Coordinates of C-alpha atoms and ligand atoms in Angstrom, one line a residue:
M1 CA 40.3 63.1 42.3
N2 CA 39.3 62.3 45.8
N3 CA 41.4 59.7 47.6
K4 CA 39.8 56.3 47.6
R5 CA 39.0 54.5 50.6
I6 CA 40.3 51.0 50.6
T7 CA 41.1 48.0 52.9
V8 CA 44.1 45.8 53.0
F9 CA 44.5 42.5 54.9
R10 CA 47.5 40.8 56.4
K11 CA 47.3 37.2 57.3
E12 CA 49.5 35.8 60.1
H13 CA 49.7 32.7 62.1
F14 CA 50.6 31.7 65.6
N15 CA 50.4 28.6 67.8
A16 CA 49.6 28.9 71.5
A17 CA 48.3 26.9 74.3
H18 CA 45.6 27.9 76.7
R19 CA 43.0 26.9 79.2
L20 CA 39.8 28.4 79.8
N21 CA 38.7 28.8 83.4
N22 CA 36.8 31.2 85.6
P23 CA 38.6 31.0 88.9
A24 CA 35.4 32.5 90.7
W25 CA 33.5 29.2 89.8
S26 CA 33.5 25.7 91.1
V27 CA 35.4 22.9 89.1
E28 CA 32.1 21.5 88.1
R29 CA 30.7 24.7 86.6
N30 CA 33.9 25.3 84.8
K31 CA 33.8 21.8 83.4
A32 CA 30.2 22.3 82.3
V33 CA 30.8 25.6 80.7
F34 CA 34.2 25.3 79.2
G35 CA 34.2 21.5 78.4
L36 CA 37.5 20.3 76.9
C37 CA 38.9 23.9 76.9
N38 CA 38.9 23.7 80.7
N39 CA 41.3 20.6 80.7
D40 CA 43.9 21.1 83.5
N41 CA 46.9 20.6 81.4
F42 CA 46.2 23.0 78.7
H43 CA 45.9 22.4 74.9
G44 CA 46.9 24.1 71.9
H45 CA 45.4 25.9 68.8
N46 CA 46.7 27.0 65.5
Y47 CA 45.4 30.7 65.4
E48 CA 45.0 32.4 62.1
L49 CA 45.1 36.1 62.5
I50 CA 43.8 38.5 59.9
V51 CA 44.6 42.0 60.4
Q52 CA 42.3 44.4 58.4
V53 CA 43.4 48.1 57.9
S54 CA 41.3 50.6 56.1
G55 CA 41.9 54.2 54.9
E56 CA 42.7 56.3 51.9
I57 CA 45.3 55.5 49.3
D58 CA 48.3 57.8 49.6
P59 CA 48.4 59.5 46.2
E60 CA 52.3 59.6 46.5
T61 CA 52.9 55.9 47.0
G62 CA 49.7 54.5 45.7
Y63 CA 49.7 52.4 49.0
L64 CA 47.2 52.4 51.9
I65 CA 50.0 51.2 54.2
D66 CA 53.3 49.7 53.5
L67 CA 52.7 46.0 54.2
K68 CA 56.2 45.5 55.4
I69 CA 55.6 48.1 58.0
L70 CA 52.3 46.4 58.9
S71 CA 53.7 42.9 59.0
D72 CA 56.6 44.1 61.2
L73 CA 54.2 45.7 63.6
I74 CA 52.2 42.4 63.9
K75 CA 55.3 40.4 64.4
E76 CA 56.6 42.7 67.2
E77 CA 53.4 43.3 69.0
V78 CA 51.6 39.9 68.5
L79 CA 53.8 37.1 67.3
N80 CA 56.7 37.7 69.4
R81 CA 54.4 37.9 72.4
F82 CA 52.1 35.0 71.9
D83 CA 53.7 32.5 69.3
H84 CA 54.6 29.2 71.0
K85 CA 53.5 30.5 74.4
N86 CA 51.1 29.3 77.0
L87 CA 48.9 32.3 77.1
N88 CA 47.7 31.7 80.7
L89 CA 51.2 31.2 82.2
D90 CA 53.5 32.9 79.8
T91 CA 51.8 36.2 79.1
Q92 CA 50.9 39.3 81.3
E93 CA 47.8 39.9 79.1
F94 CA 46.1 36.6 80.1
K95 CA 47.2 36.1 83.6
H96 CA 43.9 37.5 84.8
L97 CA 41.9 37.3 81.6
N98 CA 40.3 34.2 80.2
P99 CA 42.0 33.6 76.9
T100 CA 38.9 33.0 74.7
A101 CA 39.2 33.8 71.1
E102 CA 37.0 36.9 72.0
N103 CA 39.4 38.2 74.6
I104 CA 42.5 37.3 72.4
A105 CA 41.0 39.3 69.6
V106 CA 40.3 42.4 71.8
V107 CA 43.9 42.2 73.3
I108 CA 45.5 42.0 69.8
Y109 CA 43.4 44.9 68.6
D110 CA 44.5 47.0 71.5
L111 CA 48.2 46.2 70.9
I112 CA 48.2 47.0 67.3
R113 CA 45.9 50.0 67.7
A114 CA 48.4 51.7 70.1
K115 CA 51.1 51.5 67.4
L116 CA 49.0 52.1 64.3
D117 CA 48.6 55.7 62.9
E118 CA 45.2 57.1 63.9
R119 CA 44.3 57.8 60.1
Y120 CA 43.7 54.0 59.8
T121 CA 40.8 52.0 61.0
L122 CA 41.5 48.6 62.3
K123 CA 39.7 45.3 62.5
I124 CA 40.9 41.9 63.9
R125 CA 39.6 38.6 62.6
L126 CA 40.9 35.6 64.7
Y127 CA 40.3 31.8 63.8
E128 CA 40.7 29.6 66.7
T129 CA 39.7 26.6 64.5
E130 CA 38.8 26.6 60.8
R131 CA 35.1 26.8 61.7
N132 CA 35.2 29.0 64.8
F133 CA 36.3 32.7 64.4
V134 CA 35.7 36.1 65.8
E135 CA 35.9 39.7 64.7
Y136 CA 36.7 42.8 66.7
P137 CA 35.4 45.6 66.7
T138 CA 31.9 45.0 65.6
E139 CA 29.9 48.1 64.2
W140 CA 26.2 48.0 63.5
Ligands
NI1 NI1 40.7 25.9 73.4

C-alpha cells in the first residue's frame, strides 16, 4: 500500500497590538489608506492561527506528525514571540515591516518552516477578525 497523503491542522490563538503605518508616506496618506488601523496609540486583535501540515502518514505510528511536537513548535516560534506583544514595538520581525495580516502570516510561515522537517508542506491561515483572514502560501 502506498502511503496516503493527508493534512492535519493545529489551531492556536494569540493576542497582539499593532499599528499599520508606512513611514515613507505623509500622515494624511497613512490615515487615508490604513484608517483606524493607523491610530497613533495602537490597537489589539485576537488572532486565530491555523497551521496546516501535509505529507504522508508514517506507517509505523499512523501519524502524519505528532501534534504535541507541532504544538510545541508553534508555541516556541510564534506564541512566545507574539502573544500579548505590541508587534511594532516589542518584536524584531515588525520593527521595519508593516504588521498587516499578510505580513504576519508570511513571518509565521518562515518561522515554522525553518524548524519543520522538509518532508512536510506547510500552509498558514491567519484570522485577524472573524471575517478577515489570509492564507500563505498561495498556489495556483
Ligand atoms: Ni488592526
